[in-house]
Amino acid sequence: MALIAFESRLTVCFVTILLEPSTATSVVGRRARPRRYLMCPPDHFAVTYVINPWMNLAEPVDPALARRQWDVLRQIYLDLGHTVELIAAVPGLPDMVFAANGGLITDGHALGVRFAHPERAGEASAYLSWLRGAGLRSVTEAEQVNEGEGDFLVVGGGRDQLILAGTGFRTTPGAHAEVTRLFGLPVVSLRLVDPRFYHLDTALAVLDEHIVAYYPEAFNAASRRTLRQLFPDAILATARDAAVFGLNAVSDGRHVVLSERATRLSEQLRERGYQPIGVDLSELHKAGGGAKCCTLEIRS
Ligand code: ARG
């Protein structure tokens, strides 16, 4: 059923693209793959502490608006034919809406999380119990500090996978080693140096099997060299688009859901054959989050 909806949506997209001759040739090649996402409704979302430079106790959050914005994001995924599962929000855990920080799952194997800040520590067990009930092949509790898909991004598929791993602010190098041992995949450590981009998923987006977009200045010189070597065809984001959380994007291989304020990045994506879908997540941005932060991919 879901698959049929997905394909019919693709047909709709294809027709739209044919009406835009300037992008038609490049777009045809990009293929979407149906995804399974986990999201957490922003039922208890608020900014009640400060653990990143975006959070400001003096700037109030509008909870009703946050809910509407989050609903739009969820509906976009559903309209694209993806599966969205929900975890119940826990009172007293205002950042739990950022489901990307709930785990790392690939090939049906999951690693739980261990937060760097005590304010978020309580989320780890909630996400772990959800993962244990999700029908996965294995679920392992984390020993080292790691903030899930906030800092671990899977590139490629099948035997060709590698994991990009951020460190510098939250996830530790010890957790990179833990992921290497657990998943048996190559793990590429990348050092973040700008506190505004404190999680890897704020500075780098995986667009499809082998293409990424990133903001070079968020990384130290050695990591920039590594990224240049690994991804010579990467899209390089501007400082402006990075600062509006443009790289905190969710791609299904063809559609890229990202901040509607990242206008140049949307153009760059279109030039490369992707279909950007802009969203307004202004309220979640007040806690330092965007589309990707709200979305954990369950790779079964
Ligand atoms: N306030 C949260 C924190 O600082 C935001 C988390 C955003 N999540 C992400 N995947 N980048 O931890």
Tab-separated table of N, CA, C and O in Angstrom, residues 119-178:
chain	number	residue	atom	x	y	z
A	119	GLU	N	21.282	17.368	31.181
A	119	GLU	CA	19.905	17.802	30.891
A	119	GLU	C	19.187	16.838	29.945
A	119	GLU	O	17.966	16.719	29.985
A	120	ARG	N	19.943	16.168	29.062
A	120	ARG	CA	19.305	15.281	28.090
A	120	ARG	C	19.456	13.799	28.447
A	120	ARG	O	18.954	12.929	27.717
A	121	ALA	N	20.142	13.522	29.553
A	121	ALA	CA	20.480	12.130	29.872
A	121	ALA	C	19.253	11.213	29.905
A	121	ALA	O	19.309	10.069	29.453
A	122	GLY	N	18.127	11.729	30.414
A	122	GLY	CA	16.926	10.910	30.563
A	122	GLY	C	16.335	10.405	29.255
A	122	GLY	O	15.548	9.453	29.241
A	123	GLU	N	16.714	11.036	28.141
A	123	GLU	CA	16.154	10.598	26.851
A	123	GLU	C	16.707	9.233	26.423
A	123	GLU	O	16.060	8.499	25.677
A	124	ALA	N	17.923	8.912	26.897
A	124	ALA	CA	18.617	7.717	26.390
A	124	ALA	C	17.783	6.459	26.628
A	124	ALA	O	17.606	5.635	25.719
A	125	SER	N	17.228	6.306	27.844
A	125	SER	CA	16.500	5.067	28.139
A	125	SER	C	15.169	5.024	27.386
A	125	SER	O	14.711	3.958	26.972
A	126	ALA	N	14.544	6.197	27.190
A	126	ALA	CA	13.278	6.222	26.439
A	126	ALA	C	13.512	5.743	25.002
A	126	ALA	O	12.781	4.896	24.473
A	127	TYR	N	14.566	6.274	24.380
A	127	TYR	CA	14.851	5.851	23.001
A	127	TYR	C	15.287	4.386	22.947
A	127	TYR	O	14.913	3.644	22.038
A	128	LEU	N	16.060	3.966	23.961
A	128	LEU	CA	16.524	2.576	23.970
A	128	LEU	C	15.326	1.617	24.048
A	128	LEU	O	15.270	0.623	23.323
A	129	SER	N	14.353	1.921	24.921
A	129	SER	CA	13.198	1.004	24.999
A	129	SER	C	12.427	1.017	23.698
A	129	SER	O	11.924	-0.026	23.263
A	130	TRP	N	12.318	2.178	23.048
A	130	TRP	CA	11.608	2.177	21.757
A	130	TRP	C	12.349	1.274	20.766
A	130	TRP	O	11.736	0.453	20.078
A	131	LEU	N	13.674	1.421	20.715
A	131	LEU	CA	14.462	0.617	19.765
A	131	LEU	C	14.301	-0.871	20.065
A	131	LEU	O	14.223	-1.701	19.146
A	132	ARG	N	14.226	-1.215	21.368
A	132	ARG	CA	14.087	-2.637	21.737
A	132	ARG	C	12.768	-3.210	21.253
A	132	ARG	O	12.665	-4.405	21.006
A	133	GLY	N	11.763	-2.357	21.097
A	133	GLY	CA	10.466	-2.859	20.632
A	133	GLY	C	10.261	-2.687	19.137
A	133	GLY	O	9.151	-2.858	18.639
A	134	ALA	N	11.298	-2.322	18.419
A	134	ALA	CA	11.124	-1.953	17.004
A	134	ALA	C	11.399	-3.096	16.032
A	134	ALA	O	11.430	-2.886	14.821
A	135	GLY	N	11.597	-4.303	16.552
A	135	GLY	CA	11.797	-5.458	15.672
A	135	GLY	C	13.152	-5.462	14.981
A	135	GLY	O	13.289	-5.989	13.868
A	136	LEU	N	14.153	-4.897	15.615
A	136	LEU	CA	15.489	-4.850	14.999
A	136	LEU	C	16.262	-6.132	15.301
A	136	LEU	O	15.883	-6.914	16.174
A	137	ARG	N	17.375	-6.337	14.589
A	137	ARG	CA	18.167	-7.564	14.802
A	137	ARG	C	18.925	-7.514	16.114
A	137	ARG	O	19.109	-8.519	16.781
A	138	SER	N	19.418	-6.318	16.485
A	138	SER	CA	20.083	-6.189	17.783
A	138	SER	C	20.010	-4.739	18.250
A	138	SER	O	19.932	-3.823	17.426
A	139	VAL	N	20.021	-4.577	19.564
A	139	VAL	CA	20.034	-3.229	20.150
A	139	VAL	C	21.080	-3.255	21.265
A	139	VAL	O	21.001	-4.073	22.173
A	140	THR	N	22.070	-2.379	21.170
A	140	THR	CA	23.171	-2.368	22.143
A	140	THR	C	23.169	-1.050	22.903
A	140	THR	O	23.055	0.017	22.294
A	141	GLU	N	23.323	-1.134	24.197
A	141	GLU	CA	23.386	0.075	25.021
A	141	GLU	C	24.764	0.724	24.838
A	141	GLU	O	25.768	0.013	24.768
A	142	ALA	N	24.799	2.050	24.798
A	142	ALA	CA	26.078	2.742	24.549
A	142	ALA	C	26.928	2.803	25.808
A	142	ALA	O	26.419	3.047	26.896
A	143	GLU	N	28.231	2.613	25.636
A	143	GLU	CA	29.162	2.778	26.763
A	143	GLU	C	29.764	4.176	26.755
A	143	GLU	O	29.966	4.786	27.789
A	144	GLN	N	30.073	4.672	25.571
A	144	GLN	CA	30.742	5.971	25.438
A	144	GLN	C	29.718	7.058	25.114
A	144	GLN	O	28.619	6.758	24.657
A	145	VAL	N	30.118	8.307	25.311
A	145	VAL	CA	29.209	9.418	24.999
A	145	VAL	C	29.028	9.528	23.482
A	145	VAL	O	29.989	9.757	22.737
A	146	ASN	N	27.774	9.320	23.036
A	146	ASN	CA	27.467	9.502	21.611
A	146	ASN	C	26.043	9.994	21.486
A	146	ASN	O	25.171	9.577	22.237
A	147	GLU	N	25.813	10.916	20.559
A	147	GLU	CA	24.481	11.500	20.390
A	147	GLU	C	23.843	11.062	19.073
A	147	GLU	O	23.240	11.838	18.332
A	148	GLY	N	23.990	9.758	18.795
A	148	GLY	CA	23.267	9.124	17.705
A	148	GLY	C	23.529	9.764	16.354
A	148	GLY	O	24.657	10.182	16.054
A	149	GLU	N	22.469	9.835	15.558
A	149	GLU	CA	22.603	10.373	14.203
A	149	GLU	C	22.873	11.872	14.187
A	149	GLU	O	23.035	12.447	13.119
A	150	GLY	N	22.905	12.503	15.359
A	150	GLY	CA	23.367	13.884	15.385
A	150	GLY	C	24.824	13.938	14.934
A	150	GLY	O	25.238	14.843	14.205
A	151	ASP	N	25.599	12.935	15.351
A	151	ASP	CA	27.033	12.909	15.035
A	151	ASP	C	27.477	11.741	14.156
A	151	ASP	O	28.634	11.713	13.736
A	152	PHE	N	26.591	10.770	13.899
A	152	PHE	CA	26.974	9.649	13.026
A	152	PHE	C	26.079	9.662	11.792
A	152	PHE	O	24.855	9.559	11.905
A	153	LEU	N	26.674	9.781	10.627
A	153	LEU	CA	25.886	9.794	9.398
A	153	LEU	C	26.354	8.655	8.495
A	153	LEU	O	27.554	8.524	8.221
A	154	VAL	N	25.398	7.830	8.072
A	154	VAL	CA	25.716	6.665	7.242
A	154	VAL	C	25.722	7.088	5.774
A	154	VAL	O	24.778	7.706	5.293
A	155	VAL	N	26.795	6.753	5.078
A	155	VAL	CA	26.908	7.044	3.650
A	155	VAL	C	26.971	5.716	2.909
A	155	VAL	O	27.652	4.796	3.358
A	156	GLY	N	26.289	5.627	1.776
A	156	GLY	CA	26.348	4.409	0.965
A	156	GLY	C	25.379	3.363	1.469
A	156	GLY	O	24.637	3.576	2.431
A	157	GLY	N	25.390	2.234	0.783
A	157	GLY	CA	24.468	1.168	1.166
A	157	GLY	C	25.146	-0.176	1.010
A	157	GLY	O	26.220	-0.284	0.411
A	158	GLY	N	24.520	-1.207	1.582
A	158	GLY	CA	25.033	-2.572	1.458
A	158	GLY	C	26.458	-2.674	1.950
A	158	GLY	O	26.812	-2.176	3.006
A	159	ARG	N	27.308	-3.317	1.129
A	159	ARG	CA	28.707	-3.535	1.523
A	159	ARG	C	29.537	-2.271	1.415
A	159	ARG	O	30.684	-2.220	1.847
A	160	ASP	N	28.927	-1.271	0.789
A	160	ASP	CA	29.643	-0.064	0.433
A	160	ASP	C	29.477	1.040	1.477
A	160	ASP	O	29.788	2.183	1.223
A	161	GLN	N	28.988	0.673	2.669
A	161	GLN	CA	28.672	1.717	3.645
A	161	GLN	C	29.906	2.219	4.386
A	161	GLN	O	30.838	1.470	4.644
A	162	LEU	N	29.852	3.489	4.758
A	162	LEU	CA	30.810	3.986	5.735
A	162	LEU	C	30.065	4.956	6.632
A	162	LEU	O	28.995	5.452	6.287
A	163	ILE	N	30.638	5.184	7.796
A	163	ILE	CA	29.973	6.050	8.763
A	163	ILE	C	30.847	7.279	8.997
A	163	ILE	O	32.024	7.156	9.360
A	164	LEU	N	30.285	8.455	8.752
A	164	LEU	CA	30.975	9.700	9.078
A	164	LEU	C	30.651	10.019	10.531
A	164	LEU	O	29.483	9.966	10.934
A	165	ALA	N	31.673	10.338	11.299
A	165	ALA	CA	31.490	10.486	12.737
A	165	ALA	C	32.042	11.826	13.205
A	165	ALA	O	33.229	12.106	13.049
A	166	GLY	N	31.176	12.640	13.782
A	166	GLY	CA	31.588	13.949	14.278
A	166	GLY	C	32.086	13.860	15.715
A	166	GLY	O	31.628	13.021	16.502
A	167	THR	N	33.027	14.750	16.052
A	167	THR	CA	33.468	14.876	17.437
A	167	THR	C	33.920	16.326	17.632
A	167	THR	O	34.006	17.086	16.681
A	168	GLY	N	34.163	16.682	18.884
A	168	GLY	CA	34.608	18.045	19.155
A	168	GLY	C	33.712	18.719	20.174
A	168	GLY	O	34.169	19.493	21.008
A	169	PHE	N	32.417	18.414	20.130
A	169	PHE	CA	31.489	19.037	21.078
A	169	PHE	C	30.704	18.000	21.883
A	169	PHE	O	30.544	18.143	23.077
A	170	ARG	N	30.213	16.960	21.253
A	170	ARG	CA	29.332	16.021	21.948
A	170	ARG	C	29.906	14.587	21.921
A	170	ARG	O	30.428	14.103	22.898
A	171	THR	N	29.763	13.924	20.786
A	171	THR	CA	30.198	12.530	20.660
A	171	THR	C	31.723	12.442	20.783
A	171	THR	O	32.437	13.255	20.194
A	172	THR	N	32.198	11.451	21.548
A	172	THR	CA	33.644	11.361	21.811
A	172	THR	C	34.347	10.414	20.823
A	172	THR	O	33.709	9.518	20.257
A	173	PRO	N	35.667	10.571	20.658
A	173	PRO	CA	36.419	9.624	19.823
A	173	PRO	C	36.252	8.189	20.331
A	173	PRO	O	36.245	7.235	19.546
A	174	GLY	N	36.085	8.020	21.644
A	174	GLY	CA	35.853	6.672	22.179
A	174	GLY	C	34.588	6.049	21.599
A	174	GLY	O	34.532	4.840	21.348
A	175	ALA	N	33.579	6.879	21.365
A	175	ALA	CA	32.335	6.365	20.762
A	175	ALA	C	32.560	5.994	19.298
A	175	ALA	O	31.931	5.059	18.779
A	176	HIS	N	33.455	6.703	18.617
A	176	HIS	CA	33.758	6.337	17.227
A	176	HIS	C	34.341	4.916	17.207
A	176	HIS	O	34.008	4.108	16.337
A	177	ALA	N	35.212	4.649	18.182
A	177	ALA	CA	35.804	3.305	18.266
A	177	ALA	C	34.725	2.268	18.586
A	177	ALA	O	34.717	1.163	18.018
A	178	GLU	N	33.804	2.633	19.457
A	178	GLU	CA	32.717	1.711	19.814
A	178	GLU	C	31.861	1.374	18.574
A	178	GLU	O	31.483	0.222	18.352
